[in-house]
Amino acid sequence: MTQSEAPRAPRAPSWTLWLPLALFVLFVGGVAISLMLPKSTDINSQMIGKPLPTFSLRPAADGRPGLSNGDFATGKPRLLNIFASWCVPCGVEAPVLAELQRQGAQIDGIAIRDHKDDLNAFLAKNGNPYQRIGADDVSAVQLAIGSSGVPETFVIDGKGVIRYQHIGDIRAEEIPMMLAKLKEAES
Amino acid sequence: MLAELGLAMLWLAAALAGLQLVAGSVALTKDGEGLGGIVRPVAVVQGVLAAAAFASLIWLFVQTDTSVKLVAENSHSAKPLIYKIAGTWGNHEGSMLLWVTVMGLAGGFVALVERRLPERTMMATLAGQAFVSLGFYAFLLFASNPFQRLNPAPQEGNGLNPLLQDPGLAFHPPTLYLGYVGLSIAFSFAIGALVTREVGPAFARAMRPWVLGAWIFLTLGITAGSYWAYYMLGWGGWWFWDPVENASLMPWLAATALLHSASVLAARNALRAWTVMLGVVAFSMSMVGTFLVRSGILTSVHAFAVDPRRGGFILALLAINIGAALVLFALRAGTVTEGERFEVTSREASLVFNNVMLSSILGIVLLGTLYPLVTEAMGVKVSVGPPYFTPMSAVFAVPMLVVLAIGPLLRWRHDRFKRVSPVLAAPLAVTIIAAIGFAVGGVTSTMSLIALSLAPGLAVASVLPLRGRHLGRAPLSLWGMVIAHLGLAVALFGMGADGAFTKERLIAARVGESVDVGPWQVKLGAITPVAGPNWTALEADLVASYDGASPDHLKPQSRTFWAPPQTTSVSALHTRWNGQLYTVLGEETHDASSAAMPTGRWQLRLWWKPFVPMIWLGGILVALGGFLALLSRVRQDLKRRTVRARGDIRRGDREEREAA
């Protein structure tokens, strides 16, 4: 370096040089604290705590009746599973639903944008845990109850009120949790 | 086998980064100078190995090897090839691997080509680069291994977020990453210069092409991202002040300031500490942005791959890298004198002003992005949006744009305002005429009126530095500045036009029905189902005619992907010279009494947006200006080397000073 190093401009007091570090420490501290705070991971659907909207769906598959909101006012909580034969994770979920049914859960289904033949084949291959299956050809009911994808499962209490929404497939390790949610919905 | 090979190469690259750090640091001591010889080759090999690891991950995605967890979670055999490749970086692990790859390659490239810095500073720079890289290698190897196997392997993968299945977005993240990580070089240069106390014009000139390159990619990335959100999300807006967007805007603001202060340092040997500080801040903003987006600490409409567990790791990296740099800054900046003086009316002063304004906007954006965090810690959930960001940043942006019009006309060191004031009459007159014209023409929004009147004046002022010059012989760097500033004016006009002139219609139409929006008449011709490689859709045929001219067909879709299942609307746009018609197809409406009873009416959302494409055209012009400036730097550099080879150092330096 050949340029002169003589100080010519007035220099800022040296404590100002530590200011950026102080601000940064403040930032890291604040962020670290909020990282450690417990975060609620539940997705709070707008529909939780509200009764099912009015709907009436024709039967989607052979051998099972269709589905309407009136079917849920039975006094006993039920699972409402949103699925489709074209949905890959739904096939993965099928044995889990069968296990839930074996352990006493009552399950109804809504098939989204499905064809009867495809659905019959799907149920023949993966088993049929559903008591009723309604056909939702334009996703109208799906949207009305606040579901945006398949599979999704709702816990509906004995009065037809939505108590819990599970987004994505239910995994085997989540069976006890789902049963607990059903139990909860009894009260 | 390939996954294990990729992982092995990643480990090896990490080991070399460790060697680079140790050898580079030892080379700074008196006894260790001999070790300096290996630092450059090690940096090159480290970059190549990281790139090879990344290439093997791409290949695993191309093959849809579902025995690799990352592939199984993010890809699907039915996906088109381009999205299989894009899936490589469309997830957390892959994007982090892309990050270290770009960092490694950039470091290797610096090691190969950069010869004008003193060797000691170069060693410190490469050691600094290795120090930052090491943290990211550790992160990949210990917290998010992209090559992890899955046993048993699933038959099929999960697919890629359908929103990401778009050609624009496939290349958007790598573009931004080239920008983010390019700034890591500026950061390392700043560290190197602080360690050896060599903060001077040579440092600024060495750093400048890297900052320029990173800034060009950031500009393009932000422009593309904004256009993507505009046409893909179907809401017709071009900027949302979303944390993810802010994460890319903040490093851009810092890099823009750095670019200008580095020019002052290179040409006039002033603003030393400030330039070093910005070098640290620019890359810090890249890291802070990445942290905020990736840690899940902020909720965003499009935060992908969110995982709070990893947040802690990135935070630790952040604390170590930036914390160490800031400690170094505090210890050393006092010994770096401010350099040459200048007066209030001078090119330097206008650039200092621009720097202060840019930094203020940066502060405002950072504050607004973090504010929800602070209140959430206190138990209140708030979201900070455009009502805060837009006016607050305008407070600083408007004076900055005014000085941007004047600054380039001023001379270095000292000038008289009297000399330039006659020249400024033209842009001033244009601004006043535009303001009156638009106000009389019915523009009521203050923000839009300010933008629409400033833009034409700024456009005129931008080309003024070319007056009286032979256009063909004007230096390329001057052209670069003119085009970049002009681009800003063009974008500003588009932003103002969006607020002032947009016409919107939201209707439920039957097939055969017509609707007017602005000068357009749009008829819903038909609704037909269509199928793609991994989706099905309902497509509307919209017959749109402008002012009674022969009609164009627009085909917006409501698209349902089946892996994973998700519905998105794909808008259809028609661009004319004077604006864009923007159409979105929504759901079929249903009877109020029965949710399942379709009515045969389809939701249509139509916008006529005059001059709005100028926003992105402006962004491209800004990037083009940066590219010309970069080209001119590289050319000067080559010329200077030839001149230096002839032993005529003085002439080379003088030329460079003139052109700066």
mmCIF file with all atom_site columns, C-alpha atoms in Angstrom, chain B residues 483-632:
data_model
loop_
_atom_site.group_PDB
_atom_site.id
_atom_site.type_symbol
_atom_site.label_atom_id
_atom_site.label_alt_id
_atom_site.label_comp_id
_atom_site.label_asym_id
_atom_site.label_entity_id
_atom_site.label_seq_id
_atom_site.pdbx_PDB_ins_code
_atom_site.Cartn_x
_atom_site.Cartn_y
_atom_site.Cartn_z
_atom_site.occupancy
_atom_site.B_iso_or_equiv
_atom_site.pdbx_formal_charge
_atom_site.auth_seq_id
_atom_site.auth_comp_id
_atom_site.auth_asym_id
_atom_site.auth_atom_id
_atom_site.pdbx_PDB_model_num
ATOM 1   C CA . ILE B 1 483 ? -29.125 1.564   -18.365 1.00 0.00 ? 483 ILE B CA 1
ATOM 2   C CA . ALA B 1 484 ? -29.373 0.393   -14.748 1.00 0.00 ? 484 ALA B CA 1
ATOM 3   C CA . HIS B 1 485 ? -30.753 3.760   -13.609 1.00 0.00 ? 485 HIS B CA 1
ATOM 4   C CA . LEU B 1 486 ? -33.090 3.875   -16.601 1.00 0.00 ? 486 LEU B CA 1
ATOM 5   C CA . GLY B 1 487 ? -34.300 0.382   -15.678 1.00 0.00 ? 487 GLY B CA 1
ATOM 6   C CA . LEU B 1 488 ? -35.140 1.632   -12.203 1.00 0.00 ? 488 LEU B CA 1
ATOM 7   C CA . ALA B 1 489 ? -37.232 4.429   -13.755 1.00 0.00 ? 489 ALA B CA 1
ATOM 8   C CA . VAL B 1 490 ? -39.012 1.938   -16.030 1.00 0.00 ? 490 VAL B CA 1
ATOM 9   C CA . ALA B 1 491 ? -39.792 -0.387  -13.099 1.00 0.00 ? 491 ALA B CA 1
ATOM 10  C CA . LEU B 1 492 ? -40.984 2.553   -11.011 1.00 0.00 ? 492 LEU B CA 1
ATOM 11  C CA . PHE B 1 493 ? -43.423 3.554   -13.745 1.00 0.00 ? 493 PHE B CA 1
ATOM 12  C CA . GLY B 1 494 ? -44.810 0.008   -13.880 1.00 0.00 ? 494 GLY B CA 1
ATOM 13  C CA . MET B 1 495 ? -45.295 -0.016  -10.093 1.00 0.00 ? 495 MET B CA 1
ATOM 14  C CA . GLY B 1 496 ? -47.138 3.289   -10.193 1.00 0.00 ? 496 GLY B CA 1
ATOM 15  C CA . ALA B 1 497 ? -49.263 2.156   -13.131 1.00 0.00 ? 497 ALA B CA 1
ATOM 16  C CA . ASP B 1 498 ? -50.329 -0.989  -11.274 1.00 0.00 ? 498 ASP B CA 1
ATOM 17  C CA . GLY B 1 499 ? -51.799 1.016   -8.430  1.00 0.00 ? 499 GLY B CA 1
ATOM 18  C CA . ALA B 1 500 ? -53.303 3.727   -10.624 1.00 0.00 ? 500 ALA B CA 1
ATOM 19  C CA . PHE B 1 501 ? -54.780 2.079   -13.713 1.00 0.00 ? 501 PHE B CA 1
ATOM 20  C CA . THR B 1 502 ? -55.596 -1.576  -12.925 1.00 0.00 ? 502 THR B CA 1
ATOM 21  C CA . LYS B 1 503 ? -59.181 -2.619  -13.647 1.00 0.00 ? 503 LYS B CA 1
ATOM 22  C CA . GLU B 1 504 ? -60.560 -5.716  -11.933 1.00 0.00 ? 504 GLU B CA 1
ATOM 23  C CA . ARG B 1 505 ? -63.687 -7.837  -12.447 1.00 0.00 ? 505 ARG B CA 1
ATOM 24  C CA . LEU B 1 506 ? -64.725 -10.839 -10.385 1.00 0.00 ? 506 LEU B CA 1
ATOM 25  C CA . ILE B 1 507 ? -67.775 -12.594 -11.792 1.00 0.00 ? 507 ILE B CA 1
ATOM 26  C CA . ALA B 1 508 ? -69.566 -15.924 -11.926 1.00 0.00 ? 508 ALA B CA 1
ATOM 27  C CA . ALA B 1 509 ? -70.175 -16.481 -15.641 1.00 0.00 ? 509 ALA B CA 1
ATOM 28  C CA . ARG B 1 510 ? -72.085 -19.080 -17.609 1.00 0.00 ? 510 ARG B CA 1
ATOM 29  C CA . VAL B 1 511 ? -70.623 -20.460 -20.817 1.00 0.00 ? 511 VAL B CA 1
ATOM 30  C CA . GLY B 1 512 ? -71.423 -17.974 -23.572 1.00 0.00 ? 512 GLY B CA 1
ATOM 31  C CA . GLU B 1 513 ? -71.571 -14.956 -21.263 1.00 0.00 ? 513 GLU B CA 1
ATOM 32  C CA . SER B 1 514 ? -69.482 -11.811 -21.917 1.00 0.00 ? 514 SER B CA 1
ATOM 33  C CA . VAL B 1 515 ? -67.954 -9.285  -19.544 1.00 0.00 ? 515 VAL B CA 1
ATOM 34  C CA . ASP B 1 516 ? -66.100 -5.989  -20.023 1.00 0.00 ? 516 ASP B CA 1
ATOM 35  C CA . VAL B 1 517 ? -62.887 -5.180  -18.205 1.00 0.00 ? 517 VAL B CA 1
ATOM 36  C CA . GLY B 1 518 ? -61.228 -1.896  -19.216 1.00 0.00 ? 518 GLY B CA 1
ATOM 37  C CA . PRO B 1 519 ? -61.014 -1.809  -23.013 1.00 0.00 ? 519 PRO B CA 1
ATOM 38  C CA . TRP B 1 520 ? -61.389 -5.608  -23.225 1.00 0.00 ? 520 TRP B CA 1
ATOM 39  C CA . GLN B 1 521 ? -64.467 -7.673  -23.885 1.00 0.00 ? 521 GLN B CA 1
ATOM 40  C CA . VAL B 1 522 ? -64.058 -11.221 -22.577 1.00 0.00 ? 522 VAL B CA 1
ATOM 41  C CA . LYS B 1 523 ? -66.415 -14.094 -23.381 1.00 0.00 ? 523 LYS B CA 1
ATOM 42  C CA . LEU B 1 524 ? -66.409 -17.468 -21.614 1.00 0.00 ? 524 LEU B CA 1
ATOM 43  C CA . GLY B 1 525 ? -66.336 -19.752 -24.656 1.00 0.00 ? 525 GLY B CA 1
ATOM 44  C CA . ALA B 1 526 ? -66.179 -23.208 -23.101 1.00 0.00 ? 526 ALA B CA 1
ATOM 45  C CA . ILE B 1 527 ? -65.013 -25.230 -20.095 1.00 0.00 ? 527 ILE B CA 1
ATOM 46  C CA . THR B 1 528 ? -63.153 -28.397 -21.047 1.00 0.00 ? 528 THR B CA 1
ATOM 47  C CA . PRO B 1 529 ? -61.201 -31.001 -19.086 1.00 0.00 ? 529 PRO B CA 1
ATOM 48  C CA . VAL B 1 530 ? -57.533 -31.428 -20.041 1.00 0.00 ? 530 VAL B CA 1
ATOM 49  C CA . ALA B 1 531 ? -54.835 -33.765 -18.751 1.00 0.00 ? 531 ALA B CA 1
ATOM 50  C CA . GLY B 1 532 ? -51.092 -33.295 -18.319 1.00 0.00 ? 532 GLY B CA 1
ATOM 51  C CA . PRO B 1 533 ? -48.256 -35.658 -17.342 1.00 0.00 ? 533 PRO B CA 1
ATOM 52  C CA . ASN B 1 534 ? -49.132 -35.607 -13.639 1.00 0.00 ? 534 ASN B CA 1
ATOM 53  C CA . TRP B 1 535 ? -52.232 -33.460 -13.364 1.00 0.00 ? 535 TRP B CA 1
ATOM 54  C CA . THR B 1 536 ? -55.755 -33.040 -14.634 1.00 0.00 ? 536 THR B CA 1
ATOM 55  C CA . ALA B 1 537 ? -57.400 -29.698 -15.100 1.00 0.00 ? 537 ALA B CA 1
ATOM 56  C CA . LEU B 1 538 ? -60.497 -27.810 -16.102 1.00 0.00 ? 538 LEU B CA 1
ATOM 57  C CA . GLU B 1 539 ? -59.639 -25.268 -18.755 1.00 0.00 ? 539 GLU B CA 1
ATOM 58  C CA . ALA B 1 540 ? -61.632 -22.219 -19.728 1.00 0.00 ? 540 ALA B CA 1
ATOM 59  C CA . ASP B 1 541 ? -61.567 -20.919 -23.261 1.00 0.00 ? 541 ASP B CA 1
ATOM 60  C CA . LEU B 1 542 ? -61.761 -17.142 -22.958 1.00 0.00 ? 542 LEU B CA 1
ATOM 61  C CA . VAL B 1 543 ? -62.335 -15.177 -26.136 1.00 0.00 ? 543 VAL B CA 1
ATOM 62  C CA . ALA B 1 544 ? -60.911 -11.723 -25.477 1.00 0.00 ? 544 ALA B CA 1
ATOM 63  C CA . SER B 1 545 ? -61.000 -8.796  -27.844 1.00 0.00 ? 545 SER B CA 1
ATOM 64  C CA . TYR B 1 546 ? -59.323 -5.442  -27.276 1.00 0.00 ? 546 TYR B CA 1
ATOM 65  C CA . ASP B 1 547 ? -61.448 -2.459  -28.292 1.00 0.00 ? 547 ASP B CA 1
ATOM 66  C CA . GLY B 1 548 ? -63.413 -4.607  -30.738 1.00 0.00 ? 548 GLY B CA 1
ATOM 67  C CA . ALA B 1 549 ? -60.307 -5.919  -32.536 1.00 0.00 ? 549 ALA B CA 1
ATOM 68  C CA . SER B 1 550 ? -60.079 -9.548  -33.670 1.00 0.00 ? 550 SER B CA 1
ATOM 69  C CA . PRO B 1 551 ? -60.146 -11.764 -30.581 1.00 0.00 ? 551 PRO B CA 1
ATOM 70  C CA . ASP B 1 552 ? -57.395 -13.708 -28.797 1.00 0.00 ? 552 ASP B CA 1
ATOM 71  C CA . HIS B 1 553 ? -57.959 -16.965 -26.939 1.00 0.00 ? 553 HIS B CA 1
ATOM 72  C CA . LEU B 1 554 ? -56.808 -17.270 -23.325 1.00 0.00 ? 554 LEU B CA 1
ATOM 73  C CA . LYS B 1 555 ? -56.893 -20.597 -21.538 1.00 0.00 ? 555 LYS B CA 1
ATOM 74  C CA . PRO B 1 556 ? -56.626 -20.326 -17.735 1.00 0.00 ? 556 PRO B CA 1
ATOM 75  C CA . GLN B 1 557 ? -56.830 -23.609 -15.847 1.00 0.00 ? 557 GLN B CA 1
ATOM 76  C CA . SER B 1 558 ? -57.867 -24.894 -12.484 1.00 0.00 ? 558 SER B CA 1
ATOM 77  C CA . ARG B 1 559 ? -55.326 -27.666 -12.167 1.00 0.00 ? 559 ARG B CA 1
ATOM 78  C CA . THR B 1 560 ? -55.323 -30.682 -9.842  1.00 0.00 ? 560 THR B CA 1
ATOM 79  C CA . PHE B 1 561 ? -52.058 -32.513 -9.279  1.00 0.00 ? 561 PHE B CA 1
ATOM 80  C CA . TRP B 1 562 ? -52.234 -36.060 -8.044  1.00 0.00 ? 562 TRP B CA 1
ATOM 81  C CA . ALA B 1 563 ? -48.746 -36.499 -6.596  1.00 0.00 ? 563 ALA B CA 1
ATOM 82  C CA . PRO B 1 564 ? -49.114 -34.916 -4.101  1.00 0.00 ? 564 PRO B CA 1
ATOM 83  C CA . PRO B 1 565 ? -52.762 -34.009 -4.535  1.00 0.00 ? 565 PRO B CA 1
ATOM 84  C CA . GLN B 1 566 ? -53.244 -30.279 -4.673  1.00 0.00 ? 566 GLN B CA 1
ATOM 85  C CA . THR B 1 567 ? -55.291 -27.835 -6.698  1.00 0.00 ? 567 THR B CA 1
ATOM 86  C CA . THR B 1 568 ? -53.720 -24.716 -8.153  1.00 0.00 ? 568 THR B CA 1
ATOM 87  C CA . SER B 1 569 ? -55.012 -22.177 -10.590 1.00 0.00 ? 569 SER B CA 1
ATOM 88  C CA . VAL B 1 570 ? -52.910 -21.513 -13.651 1.00 0.00 ? 570 VAL B CA 1
ATOM 89  C CA . SER B 1 571 ? -53.549 -18.017 -14.885 1.00 0.00 ? 571 SER B CA 1
ATOM 90  C CA . ALA B 1 572 ? -53.503 -17.051 -18.552 1.00 0.00 ? 572 ALA B CA 1
ATOM 91  C CA . LEU B 1 573 ? -52.011 -13.757 -19.642 1.00 0.00 ? 573 LEU B CA 1
ATOM 92  C CA . HIS B 1 574 ? -52.139 -11.769 -22.818 1.00 0.00 ? 574 HIS B CA 1
ATOM 93  C CA . THR B 1 575 ? -49.482 -9.103  -23.207 1.00 0.00 ? 575 THR B CA 1
ATOM 94  C CA . ARG B 1 576 ? -49.883 -6.058  -25.419 1.00 0.00 ? 576 ARG B CA 1
ATOM 95  C CA . TRP B 1 577 ? -47.463 -3.159  -25.741 1.00 0.00 ? 577 TRP B CA 1
ATOM 96  C CA . ASN B 1 578 ? -49.618 -1.118  -23.370 1.00 0.00 ? 578 ASN B CA 1
ATOM 97  C CA . GLY B 1 579 ? -50.370 -3.680  -20.727 1.00 0.00 ? 579 GLY B CA 1
ATOM 98  C CA . GLN B 1 580 ? -51.469 -7.141  -19.775 1.00 0.00 ? 580 GLN B CA 1
ATOM 99  C CA . LEU B 1 581 ? -54.807 -8.941  -19.567 1.00 0.00 ? 581 LEU B CA 1
ATOM 100 C CA . TYR B 1 582 ? -54.671 -11.364 -16.655 1.00 0.00 ? 582 TYR B CA 1
ATOM 101 C CA . THR B 1 583 ? -57.283 -14.124 -16.262 1.00 0.00 ? 583 THR B CA 1
ATOM 102 C CA . VAL B 1 584 ? -57.877 -16.716 -13.554 1.00 0.00 ? 584 VAL B CA 1
ATOM 103 C CA . LEU B 1 585 ? -60.408 -19.549 -13.543 1.00 0.00 ? 585 LEU B CA 1
ATOM 104 C CA . GLY B 1 586 ? -61.849 -20.360 -10.130 1.00 0.00 ? 586 GLY B CA 1
ATOM 105 C CA . GLU B 1 587 ? -64.298 -23.003 -8.947  1.00 0.00 ? 587 GLU B CA 1
ATOM 106 C CA . GLU B 1 588 ? -67.743 -23.663 -10.259 1.00 0.00 ? 588 GLU B CA 1
ATOM 107 C CA . THR B 1 589 ? -70.135 -21.889 -7.929  1.00 0.00 ? 589 THR B CA 1
ATOM 108 C CA . HIS B 1 590 ? -72.688 -23.811 -5.886  1.00 0.00 ? 590 HIS B CA 1
ATOM 109 C CA . ASP B 1 591 ? -76.185 -23.226 -4.768  1.00 0.00 ? 591 ASP B CA 1
ATOM 110 C CA . ALA B 1 592 ? -76.475 -21.615 -1.358  1.00 0.00 ? 592 ALA B CA 1
ATOM 111 C CA . SER B 1 593 ? -79.067 -24.149 -0.176  1.00 0.00 ? 593 SER B CA 1
ATOM 112 C CA . SER B 1 594 ? -77.157 -27.273 -1.156  1.00 0.00 ? 594 SER B CA 1
ATOM 113 C CA . ALA B 1 595 ? -73.345 -27.308 -1.268  1.00 0.00 ? 595 ALA B CA 1
ATOM 114 C CA . ALA B 1 596 ? -73.291 -30.135 -3.766  1.00 0.00 ? 596 ALA B CA 1
ATOM 115 C CA . MET B 1 597 ? -75.594 -28.534 -6.341  1.00 0.00 ? 597 MET B CA 1
ATOM 116 C CA . PRO B 1 598 ? -73.622 -26.936 -9.177  1.00 0.00 ? 598 PRO B CA 1
ATOM 117 C CA . THR B 1 599 ? -75.090 -23.883 -10.838 1.00 0.00 ? 599 THR B CA 1
ATOM 118 C CA . GLY B 1 600 ? -73.228 -23.913 -14.155 1.00 0.00 ? 600 GLY B CA 1
ATOM 119 C CA . ARG B 1 601 ? -71.591 -20.608 -13.269 1.00 0.00 ? 601 ARG B CA 1
ATOM 120 C CA . TRP B 1 602 ? -67.808 -20.370 -13.114 1.00 0.00 ? 602 TRP B CA 1
ATOM 121 C CA . GLN B 1 603 ? -65.825 -17.892 -11.084 1.00 0.00 ? 603 GLN B CA 1
ATOM 122 C CA . LEU B 1 604 ? -63.708 -15.738 -13.337 1.00 0.00 ? 604 LEU B CA 1
ATOM 123 C CA . ARG B 1 605 ? -61.238 -13.144 -12.170 1.00 0.00 ? 605 ARG B CA 1
ATOM 124 C CA . LEU B 1 606 ? -60.093 -10.677 -14.793 1.00 0.00 ? 606 LEU B CA 1
ATOM 125 C CA . TRP B 1 607 ? -57.590 -7.849  -14.576 1.00 0.00 ? 607 TRP B CA 1
ATOM 126 C CA . TRP B 1 608 ? -56.561 -5.298  -17.147 1.00 0.00 ? 608 TRP B CA 1
ATOM 127 C CA . LYS B 1 609 ? -53.163 -4.048  -16.027 1.00 0.00 ? 609 LYS B CA 1
ATOM 128 C CA . PRO B 1 610 ? -51.845 -1.185  -18.173 1.00 0.00 ? 610 PRO B CA 1
ATOM 129 C CA . PHE B 1 611 ? -48.025 -0.895  -18.307 1.00 0.00 ? 611 PHE B CA 1
ATOM 130 C CA . VAL B 1 612 ? -47.504 -3.363  -15.469 1.00 0.00 ? 612 VAL B CA 1
ATOM 131 C CA . PRO B 1 613 ? -44.986 -5.539  -17.378 1.00 0.00 ? 613 PRO B CA 1
ATOM 132 C CA . MET B 1 614 ? -42.652 -2.534  -17.166 1.00 0.00 ? 614 MET B CA 1
ATOM 133 C CA . ILE B 1 615 ? -41.923 -3.627  -13.585 1.00 0.00 ? 615 ILE B CA 1
ATOM 134 C CA . TRP B 1 616 ? -40.075 -6.712  -14.783 1.00 0.00 ? 616 TRP B CA 1
ATOM 135 C CA . LEU B 1 617 ? -38.750 -5.120  -17.955 1.00 0.00 ? 617 LEU B CA 1
ATOM 136 C CA . GLY B 1 618 ? -37.174 -2.546  -15.646 1.00 0.00 ? 618 GLY B CA 1
ATOM 137 C CA . GLY B 1 619 ? -35.690 -5.305  -13.492 1.00 0.00 ? 619 GLY B CA 1
ATOM 138 C CA . ILE B 1 620 ? -34.120 -6.889  -16.554 1.00 0.00 ? 620 ILE B CA 1
ATOM 139 C CA . LEU B 1 621 ? -32.709 -3.508  -17.647 1.00 0.00 ? 621 LEU B CA 1
ATOM 140 C CA . VAL B 1 622 ? -31.181 -2.997  -14.189 1.00 0.00 ? 622 VAL B CA 1
ATOM 141 C CA . ALA B 1 623 ? -29.512 -6.403  -14.434 1.00 0.00 ? 623 ALA B CA 1
ATOM 142 C CA . LEU B 1 624 ? -28.363 -5.631  -17.993 1.00 0.00 ? 624 LEU B CA 1
ATOM 143 C CA . GLY B 1 625 ? -26.788 -2.405  -16.750 1.00 0.00 ? 625 GLY B CA 1
ATOM 144 C CA . GLY B 1 626 ? -24.950 -4.412  -14.106 1.00 0.00 ? 626 GLY B CA 1
ATOM 145 C CA . PHE B 1 627 ? -23.811 -6.858  -16.756 1.00 0.00 ? 627 PHE B CA 1
ATOM 146 C CA . LEU B 1 628 ? -22.360 -4.071  -18.931 1.00 0.00 ? 628 LEU B CA 1
ATOM 147 C CA . ALA B 1 629 ? -20.533 -2.645  -15.913 1.00 0.00 ? 629 ALA B CA 1
ATOM 148 C CA . LEU B 1 630 ? -19.148 -6.091  -15.124 1.00 0.00 ? 630 LEU B CA 1
ATOM 149 C CA . LEU B 1 631 ? -18.060 -6.550  -18.730 1.00 0.00 ? 631 LEU B CA 1
ATOM 150 C CA . SER B 1 632 ? -16.272 -3.221  -18.629 1.00 0.00 ? 632 SER B CA 1
#
